[in-house]
mmCIF file of C-alpha atoms in Angstrom:
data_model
loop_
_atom_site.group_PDB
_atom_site.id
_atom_site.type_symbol
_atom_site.label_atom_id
_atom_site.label_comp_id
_atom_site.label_asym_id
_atom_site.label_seq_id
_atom_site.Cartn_x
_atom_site.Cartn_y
_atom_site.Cartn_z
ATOM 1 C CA UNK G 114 -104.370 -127.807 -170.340
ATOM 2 C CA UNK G 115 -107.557 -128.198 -168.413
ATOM 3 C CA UNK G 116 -106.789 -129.254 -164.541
ATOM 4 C CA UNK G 117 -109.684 -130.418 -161.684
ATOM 5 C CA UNK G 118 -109.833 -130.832 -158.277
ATOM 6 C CA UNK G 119 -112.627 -133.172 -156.531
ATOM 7 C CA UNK G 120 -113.941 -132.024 -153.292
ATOM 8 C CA UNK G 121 -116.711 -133.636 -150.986
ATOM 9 C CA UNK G 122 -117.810 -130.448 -149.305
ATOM 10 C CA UNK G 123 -118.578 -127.009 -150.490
ATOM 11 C CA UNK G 124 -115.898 -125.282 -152.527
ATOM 12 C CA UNK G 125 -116.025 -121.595 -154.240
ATOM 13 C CA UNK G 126 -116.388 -121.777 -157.879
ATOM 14 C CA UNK G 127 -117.299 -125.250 -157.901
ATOM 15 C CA UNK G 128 -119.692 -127.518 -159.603
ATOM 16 C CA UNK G 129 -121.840 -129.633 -157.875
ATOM 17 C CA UNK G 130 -122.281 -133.326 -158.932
ATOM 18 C CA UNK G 131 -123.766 -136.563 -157.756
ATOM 19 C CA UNK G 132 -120.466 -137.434 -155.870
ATOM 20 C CA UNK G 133 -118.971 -133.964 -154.778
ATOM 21 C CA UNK G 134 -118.008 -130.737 -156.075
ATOM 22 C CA UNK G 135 -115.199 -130.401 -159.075
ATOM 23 C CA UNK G 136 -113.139 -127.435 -158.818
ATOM 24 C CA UNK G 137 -111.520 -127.187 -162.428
ATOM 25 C CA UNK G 138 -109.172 -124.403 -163.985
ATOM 26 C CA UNK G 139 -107.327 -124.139 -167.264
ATOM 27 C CA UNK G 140 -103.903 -123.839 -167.565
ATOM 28 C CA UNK G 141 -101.217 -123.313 -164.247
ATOM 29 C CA UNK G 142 -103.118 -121.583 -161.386
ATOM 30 C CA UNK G 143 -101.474 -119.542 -158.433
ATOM 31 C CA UNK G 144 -101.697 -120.957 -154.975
ATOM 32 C CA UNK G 145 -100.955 -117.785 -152.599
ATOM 33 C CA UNK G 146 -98.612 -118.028 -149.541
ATOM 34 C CA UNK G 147 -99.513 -117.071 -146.671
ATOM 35 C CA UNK G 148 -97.538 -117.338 -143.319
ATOM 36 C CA UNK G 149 -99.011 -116.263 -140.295
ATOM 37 C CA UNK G 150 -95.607 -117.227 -138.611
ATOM 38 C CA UNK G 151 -92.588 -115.184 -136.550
ATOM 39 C CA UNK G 152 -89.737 -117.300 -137.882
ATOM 40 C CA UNK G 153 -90.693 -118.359 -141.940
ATOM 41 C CA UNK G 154 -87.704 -117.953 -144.297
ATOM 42 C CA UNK G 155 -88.789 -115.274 -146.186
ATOM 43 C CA UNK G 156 -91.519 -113.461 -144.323
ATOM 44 C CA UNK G 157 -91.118 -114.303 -141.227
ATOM 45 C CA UNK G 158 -93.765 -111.615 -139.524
ATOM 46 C CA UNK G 159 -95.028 -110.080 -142.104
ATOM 47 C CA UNK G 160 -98.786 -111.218 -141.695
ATOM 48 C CA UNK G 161 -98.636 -112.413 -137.834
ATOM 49 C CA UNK G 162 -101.453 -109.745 -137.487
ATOM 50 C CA UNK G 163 -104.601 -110.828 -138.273
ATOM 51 C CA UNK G 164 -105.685 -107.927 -140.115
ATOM 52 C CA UNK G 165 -103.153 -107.828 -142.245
ATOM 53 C CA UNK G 166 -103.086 -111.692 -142.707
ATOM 54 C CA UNK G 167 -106.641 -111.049 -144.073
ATOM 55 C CA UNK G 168 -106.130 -108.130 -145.980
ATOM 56 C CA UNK G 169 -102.629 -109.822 -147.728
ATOM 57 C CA UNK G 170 -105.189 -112.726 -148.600
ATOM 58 C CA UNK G 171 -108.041 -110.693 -149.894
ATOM 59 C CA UNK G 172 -105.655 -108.825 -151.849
ATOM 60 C CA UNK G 173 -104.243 -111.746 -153.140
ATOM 61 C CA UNK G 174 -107.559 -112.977 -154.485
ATOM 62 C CA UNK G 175 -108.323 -109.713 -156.168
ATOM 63 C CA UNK G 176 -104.897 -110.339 -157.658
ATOM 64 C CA UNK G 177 -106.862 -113.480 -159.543
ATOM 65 C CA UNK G 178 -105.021 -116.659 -157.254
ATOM 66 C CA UNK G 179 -107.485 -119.493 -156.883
ATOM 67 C CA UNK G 180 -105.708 -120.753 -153.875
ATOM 68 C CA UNK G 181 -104.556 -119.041 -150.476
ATOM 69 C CA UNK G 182 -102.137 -121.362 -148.328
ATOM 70 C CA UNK G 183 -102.714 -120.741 -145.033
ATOM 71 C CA UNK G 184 -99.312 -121.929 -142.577
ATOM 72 C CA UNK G 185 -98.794 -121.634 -138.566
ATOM 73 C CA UNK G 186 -95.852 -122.907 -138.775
ATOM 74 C CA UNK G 187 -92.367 -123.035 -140.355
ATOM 75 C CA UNK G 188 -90.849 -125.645 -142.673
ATOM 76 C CA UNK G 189 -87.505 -123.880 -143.344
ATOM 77 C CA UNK G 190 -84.222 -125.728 -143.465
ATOM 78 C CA UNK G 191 -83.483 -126.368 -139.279
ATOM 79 C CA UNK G 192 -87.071 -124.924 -138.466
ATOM 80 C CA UNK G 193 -88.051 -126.361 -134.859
ATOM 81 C CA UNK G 194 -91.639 -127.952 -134.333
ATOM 82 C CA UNK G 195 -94.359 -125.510 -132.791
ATOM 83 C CA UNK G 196 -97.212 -127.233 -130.311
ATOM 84 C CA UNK G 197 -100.275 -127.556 -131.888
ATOM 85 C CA UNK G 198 -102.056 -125.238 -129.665
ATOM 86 C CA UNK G 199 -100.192 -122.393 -130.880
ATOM 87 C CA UNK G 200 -100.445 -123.076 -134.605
ATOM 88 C CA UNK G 201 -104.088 -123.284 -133.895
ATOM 89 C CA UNK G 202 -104.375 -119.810 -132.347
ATOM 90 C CA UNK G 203 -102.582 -118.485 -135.623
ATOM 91 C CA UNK G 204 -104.362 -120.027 -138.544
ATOM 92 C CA UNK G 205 -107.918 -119.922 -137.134
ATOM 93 C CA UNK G 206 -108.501 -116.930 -137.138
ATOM 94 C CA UNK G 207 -107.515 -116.400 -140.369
ATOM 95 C CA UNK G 208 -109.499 -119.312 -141.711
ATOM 96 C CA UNK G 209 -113.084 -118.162 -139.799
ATOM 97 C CA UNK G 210 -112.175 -114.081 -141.097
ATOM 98 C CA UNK G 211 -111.784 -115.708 -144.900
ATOM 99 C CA UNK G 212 -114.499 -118.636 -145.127
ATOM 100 C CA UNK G 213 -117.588 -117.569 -146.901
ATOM 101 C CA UNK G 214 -115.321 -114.933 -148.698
ATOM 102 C CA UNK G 215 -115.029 -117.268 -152.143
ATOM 103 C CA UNK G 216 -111.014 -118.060 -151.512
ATOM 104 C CA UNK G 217 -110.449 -121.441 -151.659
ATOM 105 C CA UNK G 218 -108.492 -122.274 -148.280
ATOM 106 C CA UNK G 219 -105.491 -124.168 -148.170
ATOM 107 C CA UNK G 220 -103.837 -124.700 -144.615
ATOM 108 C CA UNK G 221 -100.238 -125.513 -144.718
ATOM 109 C CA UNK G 222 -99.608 -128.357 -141.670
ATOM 110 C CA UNK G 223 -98.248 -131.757 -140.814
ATOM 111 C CA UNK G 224 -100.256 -132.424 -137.596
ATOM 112 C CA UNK G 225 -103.457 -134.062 -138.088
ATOM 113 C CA UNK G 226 -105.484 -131.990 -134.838
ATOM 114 C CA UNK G 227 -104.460 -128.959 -136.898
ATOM 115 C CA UNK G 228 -105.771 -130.406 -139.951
ATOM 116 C CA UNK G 229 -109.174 -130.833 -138.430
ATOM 117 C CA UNK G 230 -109.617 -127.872 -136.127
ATOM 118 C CA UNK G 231 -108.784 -126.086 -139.688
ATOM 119 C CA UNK G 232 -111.117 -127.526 -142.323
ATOM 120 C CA UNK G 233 -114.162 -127.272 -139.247
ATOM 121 C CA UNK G 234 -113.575 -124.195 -139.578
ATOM 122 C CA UNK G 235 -113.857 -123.769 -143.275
ATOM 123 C CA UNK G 236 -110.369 -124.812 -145.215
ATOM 124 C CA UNK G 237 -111.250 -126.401 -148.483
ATOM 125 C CA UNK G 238 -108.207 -128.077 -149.165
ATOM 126 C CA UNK G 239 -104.964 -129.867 -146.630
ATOM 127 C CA UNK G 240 -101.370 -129.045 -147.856
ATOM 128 C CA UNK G 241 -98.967 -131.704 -145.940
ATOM 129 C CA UNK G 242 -95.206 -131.515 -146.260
ATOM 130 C CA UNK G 243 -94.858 -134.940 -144.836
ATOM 131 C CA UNK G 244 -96.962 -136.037 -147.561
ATOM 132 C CA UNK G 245 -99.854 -137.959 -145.636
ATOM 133 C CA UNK G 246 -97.729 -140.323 -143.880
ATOM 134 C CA UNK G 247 -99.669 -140.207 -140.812
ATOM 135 C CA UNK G 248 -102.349 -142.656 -141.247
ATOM 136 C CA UNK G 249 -104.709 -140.320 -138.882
ATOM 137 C CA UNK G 250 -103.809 -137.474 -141.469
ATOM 138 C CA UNK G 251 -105.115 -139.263 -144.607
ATOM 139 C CA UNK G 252 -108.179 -140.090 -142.217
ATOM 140 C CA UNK G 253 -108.868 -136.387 -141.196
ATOM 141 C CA UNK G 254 -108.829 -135.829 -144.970
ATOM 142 C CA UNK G 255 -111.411 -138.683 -145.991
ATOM 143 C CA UNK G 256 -113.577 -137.679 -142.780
ATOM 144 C CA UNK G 257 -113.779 -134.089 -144.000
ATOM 145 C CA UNK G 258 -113.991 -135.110 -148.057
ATOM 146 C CA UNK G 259 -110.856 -132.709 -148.733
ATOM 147 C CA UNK G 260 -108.254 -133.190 -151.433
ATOM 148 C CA UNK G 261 -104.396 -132.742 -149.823
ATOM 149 C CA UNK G 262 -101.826 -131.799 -151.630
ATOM 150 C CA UNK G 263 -99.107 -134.737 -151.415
ATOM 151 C CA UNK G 264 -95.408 -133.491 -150.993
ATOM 152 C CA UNK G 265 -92.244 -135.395 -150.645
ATOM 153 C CA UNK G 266 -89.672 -134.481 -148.105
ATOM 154 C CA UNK G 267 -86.120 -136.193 -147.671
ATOM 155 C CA UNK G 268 -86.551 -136.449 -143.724
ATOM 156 C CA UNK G 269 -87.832 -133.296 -141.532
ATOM 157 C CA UNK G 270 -87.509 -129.815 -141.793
ATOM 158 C CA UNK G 271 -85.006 -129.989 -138.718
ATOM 159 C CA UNK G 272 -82.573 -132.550 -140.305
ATOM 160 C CA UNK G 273 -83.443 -132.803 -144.171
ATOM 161 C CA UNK G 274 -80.810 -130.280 -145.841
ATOM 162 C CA UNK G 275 -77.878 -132.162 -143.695
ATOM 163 C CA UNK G 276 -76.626 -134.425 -146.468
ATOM 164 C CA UNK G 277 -79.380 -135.492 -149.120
ATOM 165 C CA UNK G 278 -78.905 -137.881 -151.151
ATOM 166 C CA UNK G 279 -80.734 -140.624 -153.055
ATOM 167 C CA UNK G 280 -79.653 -143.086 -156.174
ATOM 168 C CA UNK G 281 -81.893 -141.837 -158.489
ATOM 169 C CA UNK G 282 -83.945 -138.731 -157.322
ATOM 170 C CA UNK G 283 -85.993 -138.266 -160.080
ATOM 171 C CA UNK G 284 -87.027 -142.372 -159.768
ATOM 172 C CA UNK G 285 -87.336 -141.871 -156.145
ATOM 173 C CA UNK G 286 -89.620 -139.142 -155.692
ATOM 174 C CA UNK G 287 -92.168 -139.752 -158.333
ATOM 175 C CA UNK G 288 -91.927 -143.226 -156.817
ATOM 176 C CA UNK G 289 -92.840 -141.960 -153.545
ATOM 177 C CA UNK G 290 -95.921 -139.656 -154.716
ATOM 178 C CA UNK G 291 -97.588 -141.996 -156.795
ATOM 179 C CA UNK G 292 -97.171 -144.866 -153.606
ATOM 180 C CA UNK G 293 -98.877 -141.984 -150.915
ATOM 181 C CA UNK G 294 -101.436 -140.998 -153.663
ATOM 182 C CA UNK G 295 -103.004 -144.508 -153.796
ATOM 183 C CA UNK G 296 -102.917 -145.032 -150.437
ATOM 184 C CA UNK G 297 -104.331 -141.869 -150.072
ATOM 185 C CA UNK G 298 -107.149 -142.094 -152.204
ATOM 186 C CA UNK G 299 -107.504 -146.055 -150.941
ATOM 187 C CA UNK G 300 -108.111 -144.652 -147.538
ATOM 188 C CA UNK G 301 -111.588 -141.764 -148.951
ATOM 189 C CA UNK G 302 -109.378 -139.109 -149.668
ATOM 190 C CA UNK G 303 -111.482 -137.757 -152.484
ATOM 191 C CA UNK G 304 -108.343 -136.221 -154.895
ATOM 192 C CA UNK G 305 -104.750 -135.660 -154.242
ATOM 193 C CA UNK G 306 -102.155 -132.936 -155.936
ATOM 194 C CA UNK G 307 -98.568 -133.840 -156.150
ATOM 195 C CA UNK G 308 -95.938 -132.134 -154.928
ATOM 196 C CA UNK G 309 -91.881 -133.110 -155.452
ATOM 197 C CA UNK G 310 -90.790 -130.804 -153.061
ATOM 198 C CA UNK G 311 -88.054 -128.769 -154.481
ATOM 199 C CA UNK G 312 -85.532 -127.635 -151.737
ATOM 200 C CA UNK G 313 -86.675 -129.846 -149.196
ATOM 201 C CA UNK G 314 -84.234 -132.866 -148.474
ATOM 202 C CA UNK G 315 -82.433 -131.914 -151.829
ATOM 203 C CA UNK G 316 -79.604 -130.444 -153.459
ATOM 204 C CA UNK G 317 -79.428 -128.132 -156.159
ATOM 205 C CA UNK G 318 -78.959 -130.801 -158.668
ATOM 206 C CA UNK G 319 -81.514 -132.490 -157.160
ATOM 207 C CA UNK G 320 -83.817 -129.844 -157.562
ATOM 208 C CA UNK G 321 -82.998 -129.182 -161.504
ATOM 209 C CA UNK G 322 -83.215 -132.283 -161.877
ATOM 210 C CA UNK G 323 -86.949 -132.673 -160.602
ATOM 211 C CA UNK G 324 -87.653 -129.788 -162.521
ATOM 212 C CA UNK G 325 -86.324 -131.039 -165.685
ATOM 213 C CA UNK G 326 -88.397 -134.515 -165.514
ATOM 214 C CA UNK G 327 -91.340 -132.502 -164.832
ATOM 215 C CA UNK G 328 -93.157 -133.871 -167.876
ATOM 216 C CA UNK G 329 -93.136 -137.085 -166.304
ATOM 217 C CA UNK G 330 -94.853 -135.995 -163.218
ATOM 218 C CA UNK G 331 -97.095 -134.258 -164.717
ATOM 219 C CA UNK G 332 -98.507 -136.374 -167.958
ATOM 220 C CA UNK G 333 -100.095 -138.649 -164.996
ATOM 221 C CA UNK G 334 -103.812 -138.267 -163.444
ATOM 222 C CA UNK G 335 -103.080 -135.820 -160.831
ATOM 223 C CA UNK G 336 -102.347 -132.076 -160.736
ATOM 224 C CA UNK G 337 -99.065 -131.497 -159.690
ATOM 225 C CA UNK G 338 -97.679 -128.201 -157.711
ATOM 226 C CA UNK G 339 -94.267 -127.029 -157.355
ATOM 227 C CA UNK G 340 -93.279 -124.818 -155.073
ATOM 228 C CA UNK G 341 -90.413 -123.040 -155.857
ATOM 229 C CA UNK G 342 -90.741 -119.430 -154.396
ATOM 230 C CA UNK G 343 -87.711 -117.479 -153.294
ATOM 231 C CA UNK G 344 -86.135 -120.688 -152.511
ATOM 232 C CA UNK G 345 -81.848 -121.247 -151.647
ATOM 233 C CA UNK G 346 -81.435 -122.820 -155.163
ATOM 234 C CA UNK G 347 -82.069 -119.366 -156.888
ATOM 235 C CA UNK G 348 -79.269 -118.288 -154.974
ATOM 236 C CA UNK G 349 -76.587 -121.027 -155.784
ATOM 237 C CA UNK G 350 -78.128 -120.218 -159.692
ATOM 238 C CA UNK G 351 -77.736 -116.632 -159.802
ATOM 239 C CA UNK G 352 -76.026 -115.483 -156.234
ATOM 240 C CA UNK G 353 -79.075 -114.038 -154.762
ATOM 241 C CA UNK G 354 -78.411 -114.411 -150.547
ATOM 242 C CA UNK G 355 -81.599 -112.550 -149.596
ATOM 243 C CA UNK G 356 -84.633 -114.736 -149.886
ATOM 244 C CA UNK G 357 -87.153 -111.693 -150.422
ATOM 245 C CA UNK G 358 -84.933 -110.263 -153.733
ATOM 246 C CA UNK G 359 -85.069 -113.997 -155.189
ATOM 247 C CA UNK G 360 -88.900 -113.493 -156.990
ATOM 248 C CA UNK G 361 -87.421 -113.215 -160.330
ATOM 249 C CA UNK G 362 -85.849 -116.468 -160.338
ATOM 250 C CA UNK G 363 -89.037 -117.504 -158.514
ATOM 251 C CA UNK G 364 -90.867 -116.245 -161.473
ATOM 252 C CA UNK G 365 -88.136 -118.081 -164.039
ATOM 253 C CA UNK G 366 -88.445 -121.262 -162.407
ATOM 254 C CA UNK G 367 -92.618 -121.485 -162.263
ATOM 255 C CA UNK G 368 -92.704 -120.259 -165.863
ATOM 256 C CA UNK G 369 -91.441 -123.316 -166.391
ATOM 257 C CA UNK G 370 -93.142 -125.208 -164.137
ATOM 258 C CA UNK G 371 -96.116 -124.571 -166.730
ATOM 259 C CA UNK G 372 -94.923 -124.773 -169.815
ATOM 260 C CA UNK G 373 -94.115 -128.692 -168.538
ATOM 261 C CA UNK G 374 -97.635 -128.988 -167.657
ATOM 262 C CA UNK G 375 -98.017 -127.914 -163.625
ATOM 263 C CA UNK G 376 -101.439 -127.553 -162.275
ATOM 264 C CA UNK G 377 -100.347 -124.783 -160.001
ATOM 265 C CA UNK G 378 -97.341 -122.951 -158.515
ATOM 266 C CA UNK G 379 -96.894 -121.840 -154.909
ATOM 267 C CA UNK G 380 -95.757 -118.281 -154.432
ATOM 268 C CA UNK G 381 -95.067 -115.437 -152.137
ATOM 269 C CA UNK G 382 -95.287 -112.946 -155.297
ATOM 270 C CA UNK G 383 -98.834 -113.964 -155.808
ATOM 271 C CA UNK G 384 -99.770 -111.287 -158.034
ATOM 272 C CA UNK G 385 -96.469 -111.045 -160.163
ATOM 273 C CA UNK G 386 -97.196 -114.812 -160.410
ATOM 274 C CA UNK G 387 -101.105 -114.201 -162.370
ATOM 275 C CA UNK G 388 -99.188 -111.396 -164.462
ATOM 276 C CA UNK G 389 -96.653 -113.304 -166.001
ATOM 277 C CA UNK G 390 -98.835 -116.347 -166.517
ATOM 278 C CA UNK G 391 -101.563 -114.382 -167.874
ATOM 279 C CA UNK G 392 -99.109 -113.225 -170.369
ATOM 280 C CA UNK G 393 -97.251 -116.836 -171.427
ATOM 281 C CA UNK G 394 -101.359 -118.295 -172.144
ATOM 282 C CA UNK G 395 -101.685 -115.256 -174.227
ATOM 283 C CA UNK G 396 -98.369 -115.983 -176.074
ATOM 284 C CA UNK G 397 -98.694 -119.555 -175.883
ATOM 285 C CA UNK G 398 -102.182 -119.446 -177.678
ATOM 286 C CA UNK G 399 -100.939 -117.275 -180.282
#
């Protein structure tokens, strides 16, 4: 399955038309994770020096990802906000080291000063948790002519694991993404990518069940990501406390993710990621 992104600014890889740039890929791409943060679940630390934020990213894109996902600051279940100031000082300079470098730049944020300190200074592409509520988010976007990726969250990352619940989560969700995509788009965002947010605001049923409607999501107009990287769920599956020994299950999960048709998967294991989707297109097209 063939999968496209429209851009209106300068993206690596590209192609250039009367209205933009197209960014197109076949089959389930890789989006990269990058956290240049003290306090994220998994790797909380890990790249909070810029050198080896860069080098984690440039080895990433070696690794074949088409997207790097750039974050300042933590979404995890009871994660407090951080000003904007300081996740500026820890994503720009990873965003000015990259740009030029042929990685297309995705910056992880839900503050819309962030959003456009980061694509001035050469992010291609907004990834929003909140899922452009913020009117002056979907503005930054269309003022910039980047895409955002569209996610939906069951309240904030302080409160949203407290008690989810919804009447019909699979109705619900894809509800709510297809409502923000128009008025995204509506407001000159040039594309969107869809996101249901698995672990955020949901239990584990909830989760399976987004992943099992998948083909719903998916058989629509827009790409659709799913993000489920060393996330709790794999440990109420298969017992795995530890967040950094879950990228297994991470793998098992976003194998399915693209048999059902995602456009990309999010993951900390970037490279294992390319591997073991490089080998399903092989057996798949066989």
């Amino acid at each position: 399955m063939r999968h496209a992104l429209t851009f209106r600014r300068p993206v690596p890889g590209a192609e250039r038309h009367a209205d933009g740039w197209t960014l197109s890929w076949e089959g389930t791409a890789v989006m990269g994770i990058l956290n240049v943060t003290p306090d994220s679940f998994s790797d909380g630390g890990r790249h909070a020096a810029l050198d080896a934020a860069v080098a984690s990213a440039r080895a990433m894109r070696e690794a074949g990802v088409l997207f790097v996902d750039i974050g300042g600051e933590s979404t995890r279940p009871g994660a407090a906000p951080v000003p904007a100031h300081e996740e500026l000082d820890r994503v720009l300079p990873v965003i000015r080291a990259l740009s030029g470098e042929g990685t297309v730049l995705s910056v992880d944020t839900m503050k819309p000063e962030v959003a456009a300190a980061a694509l001035a200074a050469g992010a291609h592409l907004i990834n929003d948790v909140t899922g452009l509520r913020d009117p002056q988010m979907r503005a930054v976007c269309a003022d910039a002519g980047a895409p955002a990726c569209l996610m939906h969250m069951q309240g904030e990352p302080r409160t949203m694991q407290r008690d989810p619940h919804y009447a019909d989560v699979v109705q619900e969700v894809h509800g709510y993404l297809h409502v923000q995509a128009r008025e995204a788009l509506a407001a000159g965002v040039p594309d969107v990518i869809l996101d249901p947010g698995i672990g955020f605001g949901k239990t584990l049923d909830h989760n399976l069940a987004l992943l099992r409607a998948l083909p719903e999501l998916t058989e629509g107009p827009h790409p659709v990501l799913i993000g489920a990287s060393r996330k709790r769920l794999i440990d109420f599956i298969a017992d795995v406390p530890e967040a950094q020994d879950r990228d297994p299950g991470s793998l098992a999960l976003h194998l399915h993710a693209a048999r059902h048709g995602a456009a990309i998967v999010r993951a900390h294991a970037a490279a294992a990621h390319v591997q073991a989707l490089r080998v399903q297109t092989a057996l798949n097209a066989g």
